[in-house]
Amino acid sequence: MAEYIESLARLAEQFARLEGVGKKSAMRMAFSVLELEKEEVADFAHALTDAKEKIHLCPVCQNLTDKELCPICADPGRDRSTVCVVTDPRALLAMEKVREFSGVYHVLHGVISPMNGITPEKLKIKELLARVGEGEIKEVIVATDPTVEGEATALYLSKLLKPLGVKVTRLAYGVPVGADLEYADEVTLFRALEGRREV
Amino acid sequence: MAEYIESLARLAEQFARLEGVGKKSAMRMAFSVLELEKEEVADFAHALTDAKEKIHLCPVCQNLTDKELCPICADPGRDRSTVCVVTDPRALLAMEKVREFSGVYHVLHGVISPMNGITPEKLKIKELLARVGEGEIKEVIVATDPTVEGEATALYLSKLLKPLGVKVTRLAYGVPVGADLEYADEVTLFRALEGRREV
């Protein structure tokens, strides 16, 4: 039946393009749109184009913003000598929730992944090098994910950054707070043991 | 951060209106939209308004369609003497997948649920009574969900329909094919036992 209604199938296809949305969910969402009022659907369509039009990358840190600079780069209270490098804007959000980091960020928009055709040139790496080249930055904290690709990207960055005379650090590995040791994987436990600290 | 970008938050709110989409998924989808090209976002917006504009209810069975009649009502090969009453267009789709039912449908667009303000008047019940009143229909299969509200709706319909001289039936209860008896709930097992058939 759904395949008979072309415009419904096309709408479902659009939802299915979004990250983490499968075919079944996409179809459910398309049906759900039809239950909205006509004006509500028009608002939805407007919100889509509006967000895409207004939001661009902050020219300093490459974070998303609808202003000239992102709110963090525009904040005079942030410490510009420490830069935390994150994979994407969502990782930045997660770091900001900690409320402990007072430095600034740099968003790579991905990790190096030759298998998926993501070479270093496709990431915001030259923008990072340009920032470090300006001389104000003293430490770069590489907070890419603790995955194979995240690690490789961190290694790649540290090789480029160290010759520029900045301190390059990485987030600590270890057992997550509140987790059950029984369920921690061996690599994590090994890293936690390796990084043990005196109490 | 996300809350700083108004247009992004507004877009996420729109996604969150859709059935089965939580706040976190909605935000992830909004971020995902920003990764699309500008033309792709315009296509998405167009697909939304296009679907809403073109799709309406079939005047006979109340199913969704972008034609004058839905493809089932328009099909001369379907048996118009048997009507299967379903809750929504998705339930109709599920029934059609069986490829065994050659009758026609009637879509209620909900179940009676006084707690949620859904009274019989809000469903396509008078349209069903009008169809039955025309005299061509011999059997009405009430295929509402086997939930409390689905049952109540089925009972309500059968009370209205029986005096009109039509046979009113309900889908059989029982253990789902391929399921593990161990995990079947007691009510289902009781109904399966009650409805047992000689082999």
mmCIF file with all atom_site columns, C-alpha atoms in Angstrom, chain A residues 1-8 10-11 14-15 17-21 24 27-38 40-55 63-67 70-72 88-90 92-93 96-97, chain B residues 1-8 10-11 14-15 17-21 24 27-38 40-55 63-67 70-72 88-90 92-93 96-97:
data_model
loop_
_atom_site.group_PDB
_atom_site.id
_atom_site.type_symbol
_atom_site.label_atom_id
_atom_site.label_alt_id
_atom_site.label_comp_id
_atom_site.label_asym_id
_atom_site.label_entity_id
_atom_site.label_seq_id
_atom_site.pdbx_PDB_ins_code
_atom_site.Cartn_x
_atom_site.Cartn_y
_atom_site.Cartn_z
_atom_site.occupancy
_atom_site.B_iso_or_equiv
_atom_site.pdbx_formal_charge
_atom_site.auth_seq_id
_atom_site.auth_comp_id
_atom_site.auth_asym_id
_atom_site.auth_atom_id
_atom_site.pdbx_PDB_model_num
ATOM 1   C CA . MET A 1 1  ? 0.000  0.000  0.000  1.00 0.00 ? 1  MET A CA 1
ATOM 2   C CA . ALA A 1 2  ? 2.579  2.573  1.098  1.00 0.00 ? 2  ALA A CA 1
ATOM 3   C CA . GLU A 1 3  ? 4.411  2.003  -2.148 1.00 0.00 ? 3  GLU A CA 1
ATOM 4   C CA . TYR A 1 4  ? 1.240  3.064  -3.964 1.00 0.00 ? 4  TYR A CA 1
ATOM 5   C CA . ILE A 1 5  ? 1.404  6.506  -2.378 1.00 0.00 ? 5  ILE A CA 1
ATOM 6   C CA . GLU A 1 6  ? 4.439  8.025  -4.011 1.00 0.00 ? 6  GLU A CA 1
ATOM 7   C CA . SER A 1 7  ? 4.605  11.209 -1.981 1.00 0.00 ? 7  SER A CA 1
ATOM 8   C CA . LEU A 1 8  ? 4.467  9.221  1.278  1.00 0.00 ? 8  LEU A CA 1
ATOM 9   C CA . ARG A 1 10 ? 9.354  9.915  -0.880 1.00 0.00 ? 10 ARG A CA 1
ATOM 10  C CA . LEU A 1 11 ? 8.844  11.539 2.506  1.00 0.00 ? 11 LEU A CA 1
ATOM 11  C CA . GLN A 1 14 ? 13.910 11.695 3.329  1.00 0.00 ? 14 GLN A CA 1
ATOM 12  C CA . PHE A 1 15 ? 13.616 10.651 6.971  1.00 0.00 ? 15 PHE A CA 1
ATOM 13  C CA . ARG A 1 17 ? 18.601 9.756  5.126  1.00 0.00 ? 17 ARG A CA 1
ATOM 14  C CA . LEU A 1 18 ? 19.038 11.012 8.679  1.00 0.00 ? 18 LEU A CA 1
ATOM 15  C CA . GLU A 1 19 ? 21.582 9.361  10.939 1.00 0.00 ? 19 GLU A CA 1
ATOM 16  C CA . GLY A 1 20 ? 20.223 6.505  13.009 1.00 0.00 ? 20 GLY A CA 1
ATOM 17  C CA . VAL A 1 21 ? 16.826 6.359  11.272 1.00 0.00 ? 21 VAL A CA 1
ATOM 18  C CA . LYS A 1 24 ? 10.614 1.234  9.500  1.00 0.00 ? 24 LYS A CA 1
ATOM 19  C CA . MET A 1 27 ? 7.834  5.145  7.411  1.00 0.00 ? 27 MET A CA 1
ATOM 20  C CA . ARG A 1 28 ? 6.302  5.589  10.867 1.00 0.00 ? 28 ARG A CA 1
ATOM 21  C CA . MET A 1 29 ? 7.489  9.208  10.908 1.00 0.00 ? 29 MET A CA 1
ATOM 22  C CA . ALA A 1 30 ? 6.055  9.841  7.441  1.00 0.00 ? 30 ALA A CA 1
ATOM 23  C CA . PHE A 1 31 ? 2.653  8.522  8.579  1.00 0.00 ? 31 PHE A CA 1
ATOM 24  C CA . SER A 1 32 ? 2.971  10.663 11.674 1.00 0.00 ? 32 SER A CA 1
ATOM 25  C CA . VAL A 1 33 ? 3.483  13.803 9.559  1.00 0.00 ? 33 VAL A CA 1
ATOM 26  C CA . LEU A 1 34 ? 0.104  13.203 7.906  1.00 0.00 ? 34 LEU A CA 1
ATOM 27  C CA . GLU A 1 35 ? -1.549 13.399 11.317 1.00 0.00 ? 35 GLU A CA 1
ATOM 28  C CA . LEU A 1 36 ? -0.284 16.941 11.822 1.00 0.00 ? 36 LEU A CA 1
ATOM 29  C CA . GLU A 1 37 ? -2.312 19.954 10.702 1.00 0.00 ? 37 GLU A CA 1
ATOM 30  C CA . LYS A 1 38 ? -1.380 21.582 7.409  1.00 0.00 ? 38 LYS A CA 1
ATOM 31  C CA . GLU A 1 40 ? 2.142  22.417 11.475 1.00 0.00 ? 40 GLU A CA 1
ATOM 32  C CA . VAL A 1 41 ? 3.653  20.660 8.460  1.00 0.00 ? 41 VAL A CA 1
ATOM 33  C CA . ALA A 1 42 ? 4.428  24.042 6.895  1.00 0.00 ? 42 ALA A CA 1
ATOM 34  C CA . ASP A 1 43 ? 6.182  25.066 10.151 1.00 0.00 ? 43 ASP A CA 1
ATOM 35  C CA . PHE A 1 44 ? 8.162  21.833 10.077 1.00 0.00 ? 44 PHE A CA 1
ATOM 36  C CA . ALA A 1 45 ? 9.273  22.459 6.480  1.00 0.00 ? 45 ALA A CA 1
ATOM 37  C CA . HIS A 1 46 ? 10.229 26.009 7.389  1.00 0.00 ? 46 HIS A CA 1
ATOM 38  C CA . ALA A 1 47 ? 12.226 24.858 10.440 1.00 0.00 ? 47 ALA A CA 1
ATOM 39  C CA . LEU A 1 48 ? 14.244 22.582 8.142  1.00 0.00 ? 48 LEU A CA 1
ATOM 40  C CA . THR A 1 49 ? 15.253 25.228 5.617  1.00 0.00 ? 49 THR A CA 1
ATOM 41  C CA . ASP A 1 50 ? 15.610 27.875 8.311  1.00 0.00 ? 50 ASP A CA 1
ATOM 42  C CA . ALA A 1 51 ? 18.092 25.818 10.357 1.00 0.00 ? 51 ALA A CA 1
ATOM 43  C CA . LYS A 1 52 ? 20.114 24.974 7.257  1.00 0.00 ? 52 LYS A CA 1
ATOM 44  C CA . GLU A 1 53 ? 20.172 28.612 6.126  1.00 0.00 ? 53 GLU A CA 1
ATOM 45  C CA . LYS A 1 54 ? 21.036 30.210 9.455  1.00 0.00 ? 54 LYS A CA 1
ATOM 46  C CA . ILE A 1 55 ? 23.494 27.724 10.896 1.00 0.00 ? 55 ILE A CA 1
ATOM 47  C CA . ASN A 1 63 ? 31.529 24.588 15.817 1.00 0.00 ? 63 ASN A CA 1
ATOM 48  C CA . LEU A 1 64 ? 27.945 25.163 14.636 1.00 0.00 ? 64 LEU A CA 1
ATOM 49  C CA . THR A 1 65 ? 26.530 28.632 15.191 1.00 0.00 ? 65 THR A CA 1
ATOM 50  C CA . ASP A 1 66 ? 23.929 31.070 13.888 1.00 0.00 ? 66 ASP A CA 1
ATOM 51  C CA . LYS A 1 67 ? 25.980 34.086 15.007 1.00 0.00 ? 67 LYS A CA 1
ATOM 52  C CA . CYS A 1 70 ? 29.984 30.581 18.342 1.00 0.00 ? 70 CYS A CA 1
ATOM 53  C CA . PRO A 1 71 ? 29.069 31.492 21.942 1.00 0.00 ? 71 PRO A CA 1
ATOM 54  C CA . ILE A 1 72 ? 32.225 29.862 23.319 1.00 0.00 ? 72 ILE A CA 1
ATOM 55  C CA . ASP A 1 88 ? 31.734 16.716 16.188 1.00 0.00 ? 88 ASP A CA 1
ATOM 56  C CA . PRO A 1 89 ? 29.407 19.311 17.723 1.00 0.00 ? 89 PRO A CA 1
ATOM 57  C CA . ARG A 1 90 ? 27.681 16.634 19.810 1.00 0.00 ? 90 ARG A CA 1
ATOM 58  C CA . LEU A 1 92 ? 31.492 19.321 22.224 1.00 0.00 ? 92 LEU A CA 1
ATOM 59  C CA . LEU A 1 93 ? 28.060 19.441 23.877 1.00 0.00 ? 93 LEU A CA 1
ATOM 60  C CA . GLU A 1 96 ? 30.413 21.364 27.932 1.00 0.00 ? 96 GLU A CA 1
ATOM 61  C CA . LYS A 1 97 ? 27.976 19.523 30.203 1.00 0.00 ? 97 LYS A CA 1
ATOM 62  C CA . MET B 1 1  ? 25.363 24.763 23.311 1.00 0.00 ? 1  MET B CA 1
ATOM 63  C CA . ALA B 1 2  ? 22.446 23.418 21.316 1.00 0.00 ? 2  ALA B CA 1
ATOM 64  C CA . GLU B 1 3  ? 20.131 25.652 23.290 1.00 0.00 ? 3  GLU B CA 1
ATOM 65  C CA . TYR B 1 4  ? 22.162 28.616 22.072 1.00 0.00 ? 4  TYR B CA 1
ATOM 66  C CA . ILE B 1 5  ? 21.260 27.836 18.484 1.00 0.00 ? 5  ILE B CA 1
ATOM 67  C CA . GLU B 1 6  ? 17.587 28.659 18.343 1.00 0.00 ? 6  GLU B CA 1
ATOM 68  C CA . SER B 1 7  ? 16.887 27.387 14.839 1.00 0.00 ? 7  SER B CA 1
ATOM 69  C CA . LEU B 1 8  ? 18.503 24.025 15.666 1.00 0.00 ? 8  LEU B CA 1
ATOM 70  C CA . ARG B 1 10 ? 13.291 24.544 16.906 1.00 0.00 ? 10 ARG B CA 1
ATOM 71  C CA . LEU B 1 11 ? 14.076 21.922 14.278 1.00 0.00 ? 11 LEU B CA 1
ATOM 72  C CA . GLN B 1 14 ? 9.624  19.524 15.156 1.00 0.00 ? 14 GLN B CA 1
ATOM 73  C CA . PHE B 1 15 ? 11.164 16.060 14.957 1.00 0.00 ? 15 PHE B CA 1
ATOM 74  C CA . ARG B 1 17 ? 6.450  15.918 17.591 1.00 0.00 ? 17 ARG B CA 1
ATOM 75  C CA . LEU B 1 18 ? 6.544  12.775 15.483 1.00 0.00 ? 18 LEU B CA 1
ATOM 76  C CA . GLU B 1 19 ? 5.346  9.521  16.968 1.00 0.00 ? 19 GLU B CA 1
ATOM 77  C CA . GLY B 1 20 ? 8.052  7.466  18.632 1.00 0.00 ? 20 GLY B CA 1
ATOM 78  C CA . VAL B 1 21 ? 10.756 10.144 18.430 1.00 0.00 ? 21 VAL B CA 1
ATOM 79  C CA . LYS B 1 24 ? 17.641 12.757 22.112 1.00 0.00 ? 24 LYS B CA 1
ATOM 80  C CA . MET B 1 27 ? 18.343 16.407 18.441 1.00 0.00 ? 27 MET B CA 1
ATOM 81  C CA . ARG B 1 28 ? 20.471 13.830 16.620 1.00 0.00 ? 28 ARG B CA 1
ATOM 82  C CA . MET B 1 29 ? 18.200 14.143 13.572 1.00 0.00 ? 29 MET B CA 1
ATOM 83  C CA . ALA B 1 30 ? 18.419 17.945 13.656 1.00 0.00 ? 30 ALA B CA 1
ATOM 84  C CA . PHE B 1 31 ? 22.239 17.748 13.682 1.00 0.00 ? 31 PHE B CA 1
ATOM 85  C CA . SER B 1 32 ? 22.013 15.238 10.864 1.00 0.00 ? 32 SER B CA 1
ATOM 86  C CA . VAL B 1 33 ? 19.984 17.673 8.735  1.00 0.00 ? 33 VAL B CA 1
ATOM 87  C CA . LEU B 1 34 ? 22.838 20.181 8.929  1.00 0.00 ? 34 LEU B CA 1
ATOM 88  C CA . GLU B 1 35 ? 25.136 17.630 7.319  1.00 0.00 ? 35 GLU B CA 1
ATOM 89  C CA . LEU B 1 36 ? 22.926 17.475 4.215  1.00 0.00 ? 36 LEU B CA 1
ATOM 90  C CA . GLU B 1 37 ? 23.492 19.791 1.256  1.00 0.00 ? 37 GLU B CA 1
ATOM 91  C CA . LYS B 1 38 ? 21.285 22.854 0.984  1.00 0.00 ? 38 LYS B CA 1
ATOM 92  C CA . GLU B 1 40 ? 18.821 18.145 -0.119 1.00 0.00 ? 40 GLU B CA 1
ATOM 93  C CA . VAL B 1 41 ? 17.265 20.052 2.785  1.00 0.00 ? 41 VAL B CA 1
ATOM 94  C CA . ALA B 1 42 ? 15.058 21.937 0.330  1.00 0.00 ? 42 ALA B CA 1
ATOM 95  C CA . ASP B 1 43 ? 13.941 18.585 -1.136 1.00 0.00 ? 43 ASP B CA 1
ATOM 96  C CA . PHE B 1 44 ? 13.185 17.318 2.362  1.00 0.00 ? 44 PHE B CA 1
ATOM 97  C CA . ALA B 1 45 ? 11.068 20.395 3.134  1.00 0.00 ? 45 ALA B CA 1
ATOM 98  C CA . HIS B 1 46 ? 9.257  19.984 -0.167 1.00 0.00 ? 46 HIS B CA 1
ATOM 99  C CA . ALA B 1 47 ? 8.582  16.279 0.479  1.00 0.00 ? 47 ALA B CA 1
ATOM 100 C CA . LEU B 1 48 ? 6.916  17.248 3.779  1.00 0.00 ? 48 LEU B CA 1
ATOM 101 C CA . THR B 1 49 ? 4.488  19.792 2.341  1.00 0.00 ? 49 THR B CA 1
ATOM 102 C CA . ASP B 1 50 ? 3.963  17.743 -0.813 1.00 0.00 ? 50 ASP B CA 1
ATOM 103 C CA . ALA B 1 51 ? 2.895  14.619 1.099  1.00 0.00 ? 51 ALA B CA 1
ATOM 104 C CA . LYS B 1 52 ? 0.562  16.631 3.308  1.00 0.00 ? 52 LYS B CA 1
ATOM 105 C CA . GLU B 1 53 ? -0.983 18.409 0.298  1.00 0.00 ? 53 GLU B CA 1
ATOM 106 C CA . LYS B 1 54 ? -1.463 15.390 -1.957 1.00 0.00 ? 54 LYS B CA 1
ATOM 107 C CA . ILE B 1 55 ? -2.539 12.734 0.515  1.00 0.00 ? 55 ILE B CA 1
ATOM 108 C CA . ASN B 1 63 ? -7.506 4.903  3.988  1.00 0.00 ? 63 ASN B CA 1
ATOM 109 C CA . LEU B 1 64 ? -4.767 7.300  2.896  1.00 0.00 ? 64 LEU B CA 1
ATOM 110 C CA . THR B 1 65 ? -4.496 7.952  -0.830 1.00 0.00 ? 65 THR B CA 1
ATOM 111 C CA . ASP B 1 66 ? -3.271 10.504 -3.340 1.00 0.00 ? 66 ASP B CA 1
ATOM 112 C CA . LYS B 1 67 ? -5.848 9.384  -5.942 1.00 0.00 ? 67 LYS B CA 1
ATOM 113 C CA . CYS B 1 70 ? -7.466 4.296  -2.646 1.00 0.00 ? 70 CYS B CA 1
ATOM 114 C CA . PRO B 1 71 ? -5.986 1.469  -4.781 1.00 0.00 ? 71 PRO B CA 1
ATOM 115 C CA . ILE B 1 72 ? -7.958 -1.180 -2.876 1.00 0.00 ? 72 ILE B CA 1
ATOM 116 C CA . ASP B 1 88 ? -4.973 2.942  11.195 1.00 0.00 ? 88 ASP B CA 1
ATOM 117 C CA . PRO B 1 89 ? -3.336 2.807  7.756  1.00 0.00 ? 89 PRO B CA 1
ATOM 118 C CA . ARG B 1 90 ? -0.345 0.940  9.174  1.00 0.00 ? 90 ARG B CA 1
ATOM 119 C CA . LEU B 1 92 ? -4.064 -2.032 6.944  1.00 0.00 ? 92 LEU B CA 1
ATOM 120 C CA . LEU B 1 93 ? -0.563 -2.362 5.492  1.00 0.00 ? 93 LEU B CA 1
ATOM 121 C CA . GLU B 1 96 ? -2.265 -6.495 3.114  1.00 0.00 ? 96 GLU B CA 1
ATOM 122 C CA . LYS B 1 97 ? 1.144  -8.128 3.544  1.00 0.00 ? 97 LYS B CA 1
#
